[in-house]
CSV table of C-alpha atoms in Angstrom, one decimal:
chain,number,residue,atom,x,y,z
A,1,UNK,CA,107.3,108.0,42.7
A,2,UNK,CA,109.3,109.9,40.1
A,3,UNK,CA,109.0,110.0,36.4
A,4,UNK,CA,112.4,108.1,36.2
A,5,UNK,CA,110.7,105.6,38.3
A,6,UNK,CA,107.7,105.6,36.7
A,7,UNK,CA,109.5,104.7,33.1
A,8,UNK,CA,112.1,102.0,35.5
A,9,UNK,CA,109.0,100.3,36.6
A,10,UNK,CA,107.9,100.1,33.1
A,11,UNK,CA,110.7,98.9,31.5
A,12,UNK,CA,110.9,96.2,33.9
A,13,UNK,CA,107.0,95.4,33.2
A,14,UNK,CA,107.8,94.6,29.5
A,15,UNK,CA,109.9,91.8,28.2
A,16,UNK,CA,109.9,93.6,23.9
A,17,UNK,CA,110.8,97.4,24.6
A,18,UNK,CA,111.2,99.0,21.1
A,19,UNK,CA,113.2,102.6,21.1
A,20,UNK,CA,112.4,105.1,18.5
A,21,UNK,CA,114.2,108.7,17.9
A,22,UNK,CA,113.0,111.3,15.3
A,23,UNK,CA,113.9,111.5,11.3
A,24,UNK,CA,117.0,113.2,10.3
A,25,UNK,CA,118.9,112.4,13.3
A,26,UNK,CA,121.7,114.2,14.5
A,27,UNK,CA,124.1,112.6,16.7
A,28,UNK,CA,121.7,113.1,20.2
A,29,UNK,CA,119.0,111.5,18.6
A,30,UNK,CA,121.2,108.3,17.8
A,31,UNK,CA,123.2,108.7,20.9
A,32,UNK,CA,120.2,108.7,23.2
A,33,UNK,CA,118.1,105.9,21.3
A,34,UNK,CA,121.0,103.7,20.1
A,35,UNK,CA,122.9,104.4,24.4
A,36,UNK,CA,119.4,103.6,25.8
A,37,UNK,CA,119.1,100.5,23.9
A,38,UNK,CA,122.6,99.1,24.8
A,39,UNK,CA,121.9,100.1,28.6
A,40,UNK,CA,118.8,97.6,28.7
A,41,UNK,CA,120.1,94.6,27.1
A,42,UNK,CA,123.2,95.3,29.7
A,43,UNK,CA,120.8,95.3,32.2
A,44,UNK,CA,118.1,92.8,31.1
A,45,UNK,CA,119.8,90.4,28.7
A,46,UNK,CA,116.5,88.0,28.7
A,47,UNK,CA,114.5,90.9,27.4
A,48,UNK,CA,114.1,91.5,23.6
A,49,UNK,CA,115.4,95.4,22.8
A,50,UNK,CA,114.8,96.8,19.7
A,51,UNK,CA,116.1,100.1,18.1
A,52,UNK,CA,114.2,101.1,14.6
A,53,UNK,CA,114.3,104.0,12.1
A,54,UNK,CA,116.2,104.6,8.8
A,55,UNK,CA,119.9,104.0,8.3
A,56,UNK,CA,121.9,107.4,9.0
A,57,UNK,CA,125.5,106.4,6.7
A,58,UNK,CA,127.0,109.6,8.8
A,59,UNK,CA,126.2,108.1,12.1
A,60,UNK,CA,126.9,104.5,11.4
A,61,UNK,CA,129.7,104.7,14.3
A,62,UNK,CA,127.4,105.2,17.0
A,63,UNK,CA,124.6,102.8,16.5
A,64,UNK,CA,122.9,100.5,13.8
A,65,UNK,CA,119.2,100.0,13.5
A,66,UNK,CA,117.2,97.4,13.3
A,67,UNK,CA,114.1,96.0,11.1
A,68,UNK,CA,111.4,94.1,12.8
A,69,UNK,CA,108.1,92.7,11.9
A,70,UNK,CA,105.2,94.3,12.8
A,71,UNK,CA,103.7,91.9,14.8
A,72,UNK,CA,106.6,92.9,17.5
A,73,UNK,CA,105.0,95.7,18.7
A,74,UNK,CA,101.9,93.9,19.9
A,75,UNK,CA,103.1,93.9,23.3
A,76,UNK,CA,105.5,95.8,23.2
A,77,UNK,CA,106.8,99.0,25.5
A,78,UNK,CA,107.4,101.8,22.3
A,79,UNK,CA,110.2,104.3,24.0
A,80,UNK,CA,110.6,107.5,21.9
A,81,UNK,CA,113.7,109.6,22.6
A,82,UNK,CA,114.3,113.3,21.4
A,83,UNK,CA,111.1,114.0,19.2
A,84,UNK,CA,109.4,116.9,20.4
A,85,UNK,CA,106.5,116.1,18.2
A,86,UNK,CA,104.1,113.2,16.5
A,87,UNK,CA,105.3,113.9,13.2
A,88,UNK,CA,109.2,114.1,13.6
A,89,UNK,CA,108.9,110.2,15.0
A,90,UNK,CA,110.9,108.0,12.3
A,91,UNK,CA,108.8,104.9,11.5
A,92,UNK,CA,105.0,105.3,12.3
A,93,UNK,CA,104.5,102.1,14.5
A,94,UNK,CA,105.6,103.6,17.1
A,95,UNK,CA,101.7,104.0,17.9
A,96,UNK,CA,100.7,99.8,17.7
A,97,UNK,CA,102.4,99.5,21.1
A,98,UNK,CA,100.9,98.4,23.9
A,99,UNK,CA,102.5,101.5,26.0
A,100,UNK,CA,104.0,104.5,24.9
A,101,UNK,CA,106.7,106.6,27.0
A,102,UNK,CA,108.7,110.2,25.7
A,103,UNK,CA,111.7,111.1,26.7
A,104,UNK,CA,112.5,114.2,25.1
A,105,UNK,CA,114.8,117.9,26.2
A,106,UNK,CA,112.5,120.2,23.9
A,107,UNK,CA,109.8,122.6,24.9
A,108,UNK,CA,106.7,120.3,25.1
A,109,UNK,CA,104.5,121.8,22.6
A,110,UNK,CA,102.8,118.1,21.3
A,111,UNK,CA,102.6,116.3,24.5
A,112,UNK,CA,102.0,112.3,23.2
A,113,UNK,CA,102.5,109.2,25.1
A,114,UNK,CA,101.2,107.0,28.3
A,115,UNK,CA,104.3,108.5,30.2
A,116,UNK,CA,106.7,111.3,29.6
A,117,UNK,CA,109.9,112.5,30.9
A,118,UNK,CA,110.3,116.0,29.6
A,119,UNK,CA,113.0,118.1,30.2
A,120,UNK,CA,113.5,121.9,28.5
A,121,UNK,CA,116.1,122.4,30.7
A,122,UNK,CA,118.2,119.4,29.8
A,123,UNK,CA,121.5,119.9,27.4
A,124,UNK,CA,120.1,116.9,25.1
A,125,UNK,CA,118.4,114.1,25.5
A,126,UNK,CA,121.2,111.8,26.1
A,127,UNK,CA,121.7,113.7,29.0
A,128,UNK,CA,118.5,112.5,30.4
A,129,UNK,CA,119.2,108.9,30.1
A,130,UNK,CA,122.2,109.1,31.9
A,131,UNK,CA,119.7,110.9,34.7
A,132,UNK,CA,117.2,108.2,33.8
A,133,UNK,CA,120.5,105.3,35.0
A,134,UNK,CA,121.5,107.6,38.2
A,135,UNK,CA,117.8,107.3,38.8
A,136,UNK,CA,117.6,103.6,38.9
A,137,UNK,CA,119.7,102.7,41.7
A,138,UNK,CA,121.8,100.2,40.5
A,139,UNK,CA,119.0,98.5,37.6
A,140,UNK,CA,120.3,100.1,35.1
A,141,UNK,CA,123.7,99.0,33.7
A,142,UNK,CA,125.9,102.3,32.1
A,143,UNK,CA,128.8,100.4,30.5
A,144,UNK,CA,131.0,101.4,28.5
A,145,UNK,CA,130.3,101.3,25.0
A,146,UNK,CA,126.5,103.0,26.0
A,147,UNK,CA,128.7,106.0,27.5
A,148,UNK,CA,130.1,106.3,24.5
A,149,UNK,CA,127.2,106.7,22.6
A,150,UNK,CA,125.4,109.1,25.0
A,151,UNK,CA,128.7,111.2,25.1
A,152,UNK,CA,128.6,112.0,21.5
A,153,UNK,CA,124.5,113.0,21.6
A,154,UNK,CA,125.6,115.5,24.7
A,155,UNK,CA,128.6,116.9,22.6
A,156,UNK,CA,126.5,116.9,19.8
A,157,UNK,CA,123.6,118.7,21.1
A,158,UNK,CA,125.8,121.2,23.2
A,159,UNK,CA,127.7,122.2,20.4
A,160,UNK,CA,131.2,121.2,21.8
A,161,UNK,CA,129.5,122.4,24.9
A,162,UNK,CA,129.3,126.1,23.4
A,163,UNK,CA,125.8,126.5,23.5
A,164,UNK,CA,123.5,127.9,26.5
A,165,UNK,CA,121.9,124.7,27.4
A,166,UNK,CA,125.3,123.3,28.6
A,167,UNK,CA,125.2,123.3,32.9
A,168,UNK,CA,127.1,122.0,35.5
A,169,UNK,CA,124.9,119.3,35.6
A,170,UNK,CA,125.5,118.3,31.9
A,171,UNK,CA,129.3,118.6,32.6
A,172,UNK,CA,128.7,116.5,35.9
A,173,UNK,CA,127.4,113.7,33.9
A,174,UNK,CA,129.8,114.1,31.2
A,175,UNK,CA,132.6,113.4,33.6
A,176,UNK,CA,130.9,110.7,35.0
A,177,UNK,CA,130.6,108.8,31.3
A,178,UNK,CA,134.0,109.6,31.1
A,179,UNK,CA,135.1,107.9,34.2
A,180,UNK,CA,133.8,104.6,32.3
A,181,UNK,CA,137.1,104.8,30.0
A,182,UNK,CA,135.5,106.0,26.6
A,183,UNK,CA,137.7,107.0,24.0
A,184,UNK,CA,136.6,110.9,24.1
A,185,UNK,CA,139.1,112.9,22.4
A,186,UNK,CA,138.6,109.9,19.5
A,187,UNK,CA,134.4,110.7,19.5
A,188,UNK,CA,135.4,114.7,19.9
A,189,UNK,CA,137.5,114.2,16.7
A,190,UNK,CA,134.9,112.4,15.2
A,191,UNK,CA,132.4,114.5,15.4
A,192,UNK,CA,134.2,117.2,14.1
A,193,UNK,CA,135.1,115.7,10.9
A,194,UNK,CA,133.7,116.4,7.6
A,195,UNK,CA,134.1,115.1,4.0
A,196,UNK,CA,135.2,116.6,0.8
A,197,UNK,CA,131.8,117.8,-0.3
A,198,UNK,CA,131.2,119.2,3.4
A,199,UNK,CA,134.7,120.9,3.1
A,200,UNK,CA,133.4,122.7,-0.8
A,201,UNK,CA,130.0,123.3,1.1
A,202,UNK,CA,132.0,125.3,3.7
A,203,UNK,CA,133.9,127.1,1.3
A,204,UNK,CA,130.8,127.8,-0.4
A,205,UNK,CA,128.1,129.3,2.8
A,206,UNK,CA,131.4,131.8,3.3
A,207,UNK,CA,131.2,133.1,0.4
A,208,UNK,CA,128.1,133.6,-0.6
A,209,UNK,CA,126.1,133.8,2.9
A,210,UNK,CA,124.2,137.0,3.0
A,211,UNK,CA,124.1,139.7,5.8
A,212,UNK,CA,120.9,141.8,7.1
A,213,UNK,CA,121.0,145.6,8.2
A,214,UNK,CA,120.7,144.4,11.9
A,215,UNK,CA,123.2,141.5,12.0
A,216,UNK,CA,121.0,138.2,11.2
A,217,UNK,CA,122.6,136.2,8.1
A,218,UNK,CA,121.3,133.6,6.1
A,219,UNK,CA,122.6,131.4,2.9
A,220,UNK,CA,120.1,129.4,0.6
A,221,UNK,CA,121.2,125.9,-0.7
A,222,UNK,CA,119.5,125.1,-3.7
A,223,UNK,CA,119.0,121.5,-5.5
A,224,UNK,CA,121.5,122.7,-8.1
A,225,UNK,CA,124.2,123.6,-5.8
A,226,UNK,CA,123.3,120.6,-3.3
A,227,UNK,CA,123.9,118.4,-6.9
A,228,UNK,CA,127.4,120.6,-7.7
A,229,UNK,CA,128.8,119.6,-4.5
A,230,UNK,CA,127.2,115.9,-4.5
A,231,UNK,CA,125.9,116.7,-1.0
A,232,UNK,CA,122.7,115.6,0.3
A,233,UNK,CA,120.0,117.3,2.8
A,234,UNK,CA,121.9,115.3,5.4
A,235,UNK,CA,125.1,116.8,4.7
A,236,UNK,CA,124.2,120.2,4.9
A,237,UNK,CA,124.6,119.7,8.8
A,238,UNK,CA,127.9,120.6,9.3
A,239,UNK,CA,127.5,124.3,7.5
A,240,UNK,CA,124.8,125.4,10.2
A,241,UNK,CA,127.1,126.4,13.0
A,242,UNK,CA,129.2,128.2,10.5
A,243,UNK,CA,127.0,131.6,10.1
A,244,UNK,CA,126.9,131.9,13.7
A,245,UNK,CA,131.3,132.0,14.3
A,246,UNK,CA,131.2,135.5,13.1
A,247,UNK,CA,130.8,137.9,15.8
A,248,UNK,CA,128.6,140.1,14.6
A,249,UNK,CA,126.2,138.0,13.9
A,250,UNK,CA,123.3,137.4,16.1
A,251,UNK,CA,120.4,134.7,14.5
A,252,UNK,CA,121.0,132.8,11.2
A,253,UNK,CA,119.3,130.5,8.8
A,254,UNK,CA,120.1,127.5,6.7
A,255,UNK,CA,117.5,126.9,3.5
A,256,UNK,CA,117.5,123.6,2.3
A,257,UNK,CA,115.8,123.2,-1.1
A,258,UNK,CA,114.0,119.6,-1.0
A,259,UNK,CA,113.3,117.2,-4.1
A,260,UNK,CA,109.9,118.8,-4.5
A,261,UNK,CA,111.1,122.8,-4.5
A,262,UNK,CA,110.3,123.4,-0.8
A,263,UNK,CA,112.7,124.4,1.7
A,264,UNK,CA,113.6,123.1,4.9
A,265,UNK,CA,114.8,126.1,7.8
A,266,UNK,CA,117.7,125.2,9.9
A,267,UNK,CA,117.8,128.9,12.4
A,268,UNK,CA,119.5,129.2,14.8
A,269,UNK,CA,120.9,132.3,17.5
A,270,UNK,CA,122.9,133.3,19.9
A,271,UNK,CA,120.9,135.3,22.4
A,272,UNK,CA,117.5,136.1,21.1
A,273,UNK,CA,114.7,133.4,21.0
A,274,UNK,CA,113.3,132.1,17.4
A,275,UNK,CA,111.4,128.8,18.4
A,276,UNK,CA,108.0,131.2,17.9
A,277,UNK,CA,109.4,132.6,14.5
A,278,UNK,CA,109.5,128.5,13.7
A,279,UNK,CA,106.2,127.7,14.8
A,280,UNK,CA,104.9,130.5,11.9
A,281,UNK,CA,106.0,128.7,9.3
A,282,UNK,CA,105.2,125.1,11.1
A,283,UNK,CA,108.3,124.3,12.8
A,284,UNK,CA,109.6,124.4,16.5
A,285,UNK,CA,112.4,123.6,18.6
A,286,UNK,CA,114.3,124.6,21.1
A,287,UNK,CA,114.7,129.1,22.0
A,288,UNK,CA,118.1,129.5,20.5
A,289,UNK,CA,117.6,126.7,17.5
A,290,UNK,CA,114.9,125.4,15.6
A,291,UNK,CA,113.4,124.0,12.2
A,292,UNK,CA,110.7,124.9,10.1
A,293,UNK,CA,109.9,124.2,6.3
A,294,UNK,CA,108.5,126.7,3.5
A,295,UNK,CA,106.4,125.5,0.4
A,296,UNK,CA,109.4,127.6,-1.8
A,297,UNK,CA,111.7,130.4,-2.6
A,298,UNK,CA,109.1,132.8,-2.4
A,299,UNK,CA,108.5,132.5,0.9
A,300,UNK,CA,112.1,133.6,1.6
A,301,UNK,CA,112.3,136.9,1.6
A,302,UNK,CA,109.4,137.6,4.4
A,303,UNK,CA,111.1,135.3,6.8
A,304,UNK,CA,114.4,136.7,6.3
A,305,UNK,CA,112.9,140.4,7.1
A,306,UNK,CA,111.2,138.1,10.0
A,307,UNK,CA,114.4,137.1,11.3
A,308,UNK,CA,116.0,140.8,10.6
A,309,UNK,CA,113.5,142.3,13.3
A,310,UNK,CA,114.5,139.6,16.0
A,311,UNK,CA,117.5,140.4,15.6
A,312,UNK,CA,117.1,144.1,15.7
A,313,UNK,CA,114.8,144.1,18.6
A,314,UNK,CA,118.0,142.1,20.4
A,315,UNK,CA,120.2,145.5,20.0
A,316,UNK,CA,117.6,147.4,20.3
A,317,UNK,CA,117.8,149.2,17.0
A,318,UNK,CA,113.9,148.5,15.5
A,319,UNK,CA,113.8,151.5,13.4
């Protein structure tokens, strides 16, 4: 028996199935959570389906969560969809389950859980649940408003299908949600829209991003210029890809400043892995991008020469 059949069995075993994703979503982590969800009350409308975590405002349009009491999890199948680790889960009850399954598309450095479908190799974690319906043999319902969900977590996670995780698989099962009549141009244009704020944040990582001697670039987003802009952590999103569309540049990082004077690390790269670099300074992900957090400023300067040898190891020039 498969994974996929393994976690079918399971789902069918439970009659409360609560579905987690990680804090700070991005649009995969709703998509896959919020288009699981609406897949099993399709298919099991007797059962009691549950999907929990803190309200994301900018992601309101694919799903909504839920509160629940805590005495729901008692017997309860937990789901958790695209957290590669313990403490990225959003809401901490997702251990008071009776069983615990992961579904998750990055590297699997914290293995957790009574059952786990892991997938590197996968675009995005919404990619797997549409695997985890073609998998089911008709017990799973993929209607349309789930597609819809699911197809913005792939686009979000493949990055308009730029980025190297994007196969012919992930486009197979792209067409496939699109063959249920979503709206996609409407969730592609959604997805590439930003506010005002994000629009002066833009303006702002252009001009003042910095360049290293071997083509990494990075741009630090204090609380004061955060406050300036009236953006948030959360809105800082939409300036991470923007290092990366100039073509000399080969890895690039986002710093955050936090409430308390720490930073949190958005990197990312075109060829050259920095999911290790991550790990250093506590973080993790997938090769190409990752997260990681430094106590503060000072901290900045030796991961940026960090970054600056990956990058010149990629052409070669480490002199």
């Amino acid at each position: 028996m498969t994974v996929e059949q393994q976690i079918i069995e399971k789902i069918k075993e439970f009659d409360t199935i609560i579905i987690h994703r990680h804090q700070r979503p991005d649009p995969d982590a709703f998509g896959s959570q919020c288009g699981l969800a609406t897949i099993l009350r399709a298919s099991f409308p007797q059962k009691q389906i549950y999907q929990v975590g803190k309200d994301e405002p900018g992601l309101a349009w694919i799903g909504q969560e839920q509160e629940i009491a805590d005495s729901v999890y008692a017997d309860a199948l937990v789901i958790v969809t695209d957290t590669a680790n313990r403490p990225r889960v959003d809401d901490d009850r997702y251990l008071t389950g009776k069983f615990l399954i992961k579904i998750d598309h990055h590297p699997n450095d914290d293995p957790y859980g009574d059952l786990m479908l892991v997938r590197p190799e996968a675009s995005s974690c919404s990619e797997l649940i549409v695997d985890l319906v073609n998998a089911a043999a008709g017990t799973l319902v993929l209607n349309q408003e789930a597609a819809a969900k699911l197809y913005a977590g792939i686009v979000g996670d493949t990055g308009r299908f730029m980025y190297a995780g994007t196969t012919a698989h992930t486009m197979e099962v792209t067409a496939q949600l699109m063959h249920t009549g979503i709206a996609a141009a409407a969730i592609n244009r959604k997805l590439d829209e930003i506010s005002k704020p994000e629009a002066r944040l833009a303006a702002y990582v252009l001009q003042n991003m910095q360049f290293t001697a071997h083509d990494a670039a990075y741009i630090v987003l204090t609380k004061d210029v955060l406050a300036e802009l009236d953006l948030g952590d959360a809105g800082t999103s939409s300036a991470v890809p923007l290092l990366g569309k100039i073509a000399q540049i080969i890895c690039w990082t986002v710093f955050v400043e936090q409430r308390d004077g720490s930073y949190r690390l958005r990197i990312r790269s075109k060829r050259p892995h920095i999911n290790e670099l991550a790990k250093e300074y506590g973080g993790g992900g997938h090769p190409l991008a990752s997260g990681a957090m430094i106590s503060d400023a000072t901290q900045i300067p030796e991961f940026v020469a960090k970054l600056d040898q990956i990058a010149a190891k990629d052409t070669g020039d480490t002199e």
